[in-house]
Amino acid sequence: MPAENILEVHRLSKSVGEGEHQLSILTGVELVVKPAETIALIGESGSGKSTLLGILAGLDDGSEGEVFLLDHPLHQMDEEQRADLRAKSVGFVFQSFMLVPTLNALENVQLPALLRGESDRQSRQQARELLDQLGLGERLTHMPSQLSGGEQQRVALARAFSGRPALLFADEPTGNLDRKTGDRIADLLFSLNRDLATTLILVTHDEQLAARCDRRLRMRDGKLWEEV
């Protein structure tokens, strides 16, 4: 795989079940993603978007095909190797925020860095800087239950970018937010993408959000099509 590509997918298929009960979810997916690109993965519910995202992130296996993430062949790696790669190079933002309820904002952002083995001092400083950048400098010690939905998603963004990931997967990042708050979160997401040169792949039903990306990829009946 050429080193200039963040992600490469070849002949990827995914099926479940056997025999006459076999269901094809993905069929012959091909994809090349370059550094700092922003890509929207769109399509109807049940079209295979979430399945594809899980395989690209090394959270699931395809039935056939090859997936290379940062030169690493995910299709040949075990779960421990994939988890190590994710911890070092991949960030996630979810629709439901997924914050640890017993940790405050600063601790939530700091946690992934601590799990990677970074020092408390270094990880705390980095978390503080990210939260300041996202306008949460006065909310560092607030628990998730004390934050609004938009504030919780900003904490989730800071956590996702805390490791300066090469690739960020965002699954409906504005899905639980009102339009005004969602637009603000989208602005921050693309701002961090530009500032840190992080490649962004997001799953969304929001056409306005998808239109802001460099590329729009549509899932239909398990196949991937690029919209011009």
Short mmCIF file of C-alpha atoms in Angstrom, two decimals:
data_model
loop_
_atom_site.label_atom_id
_atom_site.label_comp_id
_atom_site.label_asym_id
_atom_site.label_seq_id
_atom_site.Cartn_x
_atom_site.Cartn_y
_atom_site.Cartn_z
CA MET A 1 0.00 0.00 0.00
CA PRO A 2 1.40 3.44 -0.89
CA ALA A 3 2.44 5.31 2.23
CA GLU A 4 0.65 8.46 1.10
CA ASN A 5 -2.75 6.83 1.69
CA ILE A 6 -4.34 6.75 5.14
CA LEU A 7 -6.77 4.00 4.21
CA GLU A 8 -7.13 1.51 1.36
CA VAL A 9 -9.93 -0.99 0.85
CA HIS A 10 -9.97 -3.63 -1.91
CA ARG A 11 -12.73 -6.10 -2.85
CA LEU A 12 -14.28 -5.85 0.63
CA SER A 13 -17.40 -7.94 1.19
CA LYS A 14 -19.32 -8.85 4.32
CA SER A 15 -21.95 -11.56 4.65
CA VAL A 16 -23.72 -13.12 7.62
CA GLY A 17 -25.51 -16.44 7.86
CA GLU A 18 -24.99 -19.51 5.70
CA GLY A 19 -26.48 -21.17 2.67
CA GLU A 20 -29.94 -19.99 1.68
CA HIS A 21 -30.02 -17.86 4.82
CA GLN A 22 -26.88 -15.93 3.90
CA LEU A 23 -27.33 -12.15 3.83
CA SER A 24 -24.90 -9.93 1.92
CA ILE A 25 -24.25 -6.62 3.72
CA LEU A 26 -21.26 -5.29 1.74
CA THR A 27 -20.27 -6.22 -1.81
CA GLY A 28 -16.96 -5.47 -3.51
CA VAL A 29 -16.21 -2.18 -1.75
CA GLU A 30 -13.22 -0.23 -3.07
CA LEU A 31 -11.94 2.89 -1.30
CA VAL A 32 -8.78 5.01 -1.09
CA VAL A 33 -8.52 7.82 1.47
CA LYS A 34 -5.69 10.35 1.51
CA PRO A 35 -4.36 12.35 4.49
CA ALA A 36 -6.52 15.23 5.77
CA GLU A 37 -9.46 14.38 3.49
CA THR A 38 -12.98 14.83 4.81
CA ILE A 39 -15.40 12.14 3.67
CA ALA A 40 -19.14 11.82 4.28
CA LEU A 41 -20.55 8.30 4.28
CA ILE A 42 -24.25 8.61 3.52
CA GLY A 43 -27.14 6.30 2.69
CA GLU A 44 -30.43 4.91 3.92
CA SER A 45 -30.71 3.05 7.22
CA GLY A 46 -29.68 -0.57 6.68
CA SER A 47 -27.52 0.22 3.64
CA GLY A 48 -24.32 -0.98 5.35
CA LYS A 49 -22.78 2.32 6.54
CA SER A 50 -22.23 1.28 10.15
CA THR A 51 -20.95 -2.15 9.12
CA LEU A 52 -18.42 -0.53 6.79
CA LEU A 53 -17.35 1.95 9.47
CA GLY A 54 -16.77 -0.86 11.95
CA ILE A 55 -14.57 -2.77 9.49
CA LEU A 56 -12.58 0.33 8.52
CA ALA A 57 -11.88 0.93 12.21
CA GLY A 58 -10.84 -2.67 12.80
CA LEU A 59 -13.78 -3.32 15.10
CA ASP A 60 -15.19 -6.01 12.80
CA ASP A 61 -13.95 -8.33 10.05
CA GLY A 62 -14.97 -8.50 6.44
CA SER A 63 -15.81 -11.86 4.89
CA GLU A 64 -13.50 -11.17 1.93
CA GLY A 65 -11.11 -8.48 0.81
CA GLU A 66 -8.33 -6.33 2.21
CA VAL A 67 -8.30 -3.28 4.49
CA PHE A 68 -5.08 -1.32 5.05
CA LEU A 69 -5.02 1.37 7.73
CA LEU A 70 -1.82 3.44 7.92
CA ASP A 71 0.09 0.70 6.07
CA HIS A 72 -1.23 -1.95 8.49
CA PRO A 73 -3.23 -4.88 7.05
CA LEU A 74 -6.24 -4.99 9.37
CA HIS A 75 -7.47 -8.18 7.68
CA GLN A 76 -4.31 -9.98 8.89
CA MET A 77 -4.13 -8.55 12.42
CA ASP A 78 -5.56 -9.95 15.65
CA GLU A 79 -7.76 -7.89 17.96
CA GLU A 80 -4.91 -6.94 20.30
CA GLN A 81 -2.89 -5.55 17.39
CA ARG A 82 -5.88 -3.65 16.06
CA ALA A 83 -6.66 -2.20 19.48
CA ASP A 84 -3.08 -0.98 19.80
CA LEU A 85 -3.26 0.67 16.38
CA ARG A 86 -6.57 2.36 17.25
CA ALA A 87 -5.18 3.66 20.53
CA LYS A 88 -2.23 5.27 18.75
CA SER A 89 -3.78 6.56 15.54
CA VAL A 90 -7.60 6.58 15.55
CA GLY A 91 -10.22 8.76 17.24
CA PHE A 92 -13.98 8.26 17.56
CA VAL A 93 -16.95 10.58 18.04
CA PHE A 94 -20.37 9.05 18.64
CA GLN A 95 -23.92 10.35 18.45
CA SER A 96 -24.51 9.47 22.12
CA PHE A 97 -21.33 11.25 23.40
CA MET A 98 -20.13 8.14 25.33
CA LEU A 99 -18.56 10.13 28.18
CA VAL A 100 -17.65 8.38 31.44
CA PRO A 101 -20.32 9.72 33.86
CA THR A 102 -18.09 9.48 36.94
CA LEU A 103 -15.28 11.59 35.41
CA ASN A 104 -15.33 15.35 34.93
CA ALA A 105 -14.73 17.02 31.56
CA LEU A 106 -10.96 17.28 32.00
CA GLU A 107 -10.64 13.68 33.17
CA ASN A 108 -12.75 12.39 30.25
CA VAL A 109 -10.46 14.08 27.77
CA GLN A 110 -7.33 13.02 29.63
CA LEU A 111 -8.32 9.34 29.94
CA PRO A 112 -7.25 8.02 26.47
CA ALA A 113 -3.80 9.61 26.86
CA LEU A 114 -3.35 7.97 30.26
CA LEU A 115 -4.35 4.62 28.77
CA ARG A 116 -1.69 5.14 26.10
CA GLY A 117 0.88 5.52 28.87
CA GLU A 118 1.38 9.30 28.76
CA SER A 119 2.21 11.09 31.99
CA ASP A 120 -0.51 12.67 34.10
CA ARG A 121 1.07 16.10 33.76
CA GLN A 122 1.43 15.96 29.98
CA SER A 123 -2.02 14.51 29.35
CA ARG A 124 -3.69 16.98 31.73
CA GLN A 125 -2.06 19.95 30.03
CA GLN A 126 -3.04 18.73 26.58
CA ALA A 127 -6.63 18.08 27.71
CA ARG A 128 -6.85 21.55 29.23
CA GLU A 129 -5.59 23.18 26.02
CA LEU A 130 -8.11 21.31 23.86
CA LEU A 131 -11.02 22.16 26.14
CA ASP A 132 -9.93 25.80 26.18
CA GLN A 133 -9.81 25.75 22.37
CA LEU A 134 -13.39 24.43 22.31
CA GLY A 135 -14.66 27.08 24.70
CA LEU A 136 -14.90 24.87 27.77
CA GLY A 137 -12.14 26.39 29.88
CA GLU A 138 -14.67 27.19 32.60
CA ARG A 139 -16.18 23.69 32.57
CA LEU A 140 -13.12 21.57 33.32
CA THR A 141 -14.40 20.19 36.62
CA HIS A 142 -18.03 19.78 35.55
CA MET A 143 -19.44 16.25 35.36
CA PRO A 144 -21.24 15.15 32.16
CA SER A 145 -24.61 15.45 33.92
CA GLN A 146 -23.84 19.13 34.56
CA LEU A 147 -23.18 19.86 30.87
CA SER A 148 -25.60 20.55 28.03
CA GLY A 149 -25.74 18.23 25.03
CA GLY A 150 -23.61 20.58 22.97
CA GLU A 151 -21.05 20.87 25.77
CA GLN A 152 -20.89 17.10 26.16
CA GLN A 153 -20.26 16.69 22.43
CA ARG A 154 -17.48 19.28 22.63
CA VAL A 155 -15.89 17.25 25.42
CA ALA A 156 -16.24 14.17 23.20
CA LEU A 157 -14.53 16.05 20.36
CA ALA A 158 -11.67 17.09 22.63
CA ARG A 159 -11.28 13.48 23.79
CA ALA A 160 -11.26 12.22 20.19
CA PHE A 161 -8.55 14.69 19.15
CA SER A 162 -6.48 14.37 22.33
CA GLY A 163 -4.15 11.82 20.78
CA ARG A 164 -3.71 13.87 17.60
CA PRO A 165 -5.15 10.92 15.62
CA ALA A 166 -4.29 10.41 11.98
CA LEU A 167 -7.90 9.36 11.33
CA LEU A 168 -11.17 10.28 13.04
CA PHE A 169 -14.38 8.30 12.63
CA ALA A 170 -17.54 10.24 13.51
CA ASP A 171 -20.88 8.40 13.65
CA GLU A 172 -23.79 10.87 13.41
CA PRO A 173 -21.85 13.44 15.51
CA THR A 174 -24.71 15.99 15.39
CA GLY A 175 -27.59 13.51 15.43
CA ASN A 176 -28.71 14.20 19.02
CA LEU A 177 -28.37 17.98 18.79
CA ASP A 178 -30.63 20.79 17.63
CA ARG A 179 -29.69 22.51 14.36
CA LYS A 180 -27.95 25.52 15.93
CA THR A 181 -25.89 23.41 18.32
CA GLY A 182 -25.21 20.83 15.61
CA ASP A 183 -23.88 23.52 13.28
CA ARG A 184 -21.57 24.75 16.05
CA ILE A 185 -20.26 21.21 16.64
CA ALA A 186 -19.74 20.75 12.89
CA ASP A 187 -17.77 24.01 12.74
CA LEU A 188 -15.52 22.78 15.54
CA LEU A 189 -15.12 19.36 13.94
CA PHE A 190 -13.92 20.80 10.63
CA SER A 191 -11.79 23.41 12.39
CA LEU A 192 -9.93 20.71 14.31
CA ASN A 193 -9.64 18.69 11.11
CA ARG A 194 -7.89 21.63 9.44
CA ASP A 195 -5.73 22.61 12.41
CA LEU A 196 -4.46 19.09 13.11
CA ALA A 197 -4.57 17.69 9.54
CA THR A 198 -6.66 14.78 10.77
CA THR A 199 -8.45 12.69 8.15
CA LEU A 200 -12.20 12.65 8.84
CA ILE A 201 -14.71 9.97 7.86
CA LEU A 202 -18.21 10.66 9.13
CA VAL A 203 -21.48 8.78 8.88
CA THR A 204 -24.40 11.16 8.62
CA HIS A 205 -27.98 11.58 7.42
CA ASP A 206 -27.48 15.36 7.48
CA GLU A 207 -27.15 16.54 3.87
CA GLN A 208 -25.86 19.96 4.97
CA LEU A 209 -23.09 18.34 6.99
CA ALA A 210 -22.23 15.96 4.16
CA ALA A 211 -22.00 18.87 1.71
CA ARG A 212 -19.15 20.36 3.76
CA CYS A 213 -16.93 17.33 3.14
CA ASP A 214 -14.40 16.97 0.32
CA ARG A 215 -16.08 13.76 -0.86
CA ARG A 216 -19.54 12.17 -0.50
CA LEU A 217 -19.71 8.38 -0.61
CA ARG A 218 -23.15 6.78 -0.76
CA MET A 219 -23.92 3.27 0.44
CA ARG A 220 -26.68 1.57 -1.52
CA ASP A 221 -27.52 -2.13 -1.29
CA GLY A 222 -24.09 -2.88 0.18
CA LYS A 223 -22.16 -1.09 -2.55
CA LEU A 224 -20.23 2.16 -2.31
CA TRP A 225 -20.69 4.93 -4.87
CA GLU A 226 -18.89 8.26 -5.04
CA GLU A 227 -21.17 11.21 -5.72
CA VAL A 228 -19.80 13.92 -7.99
#
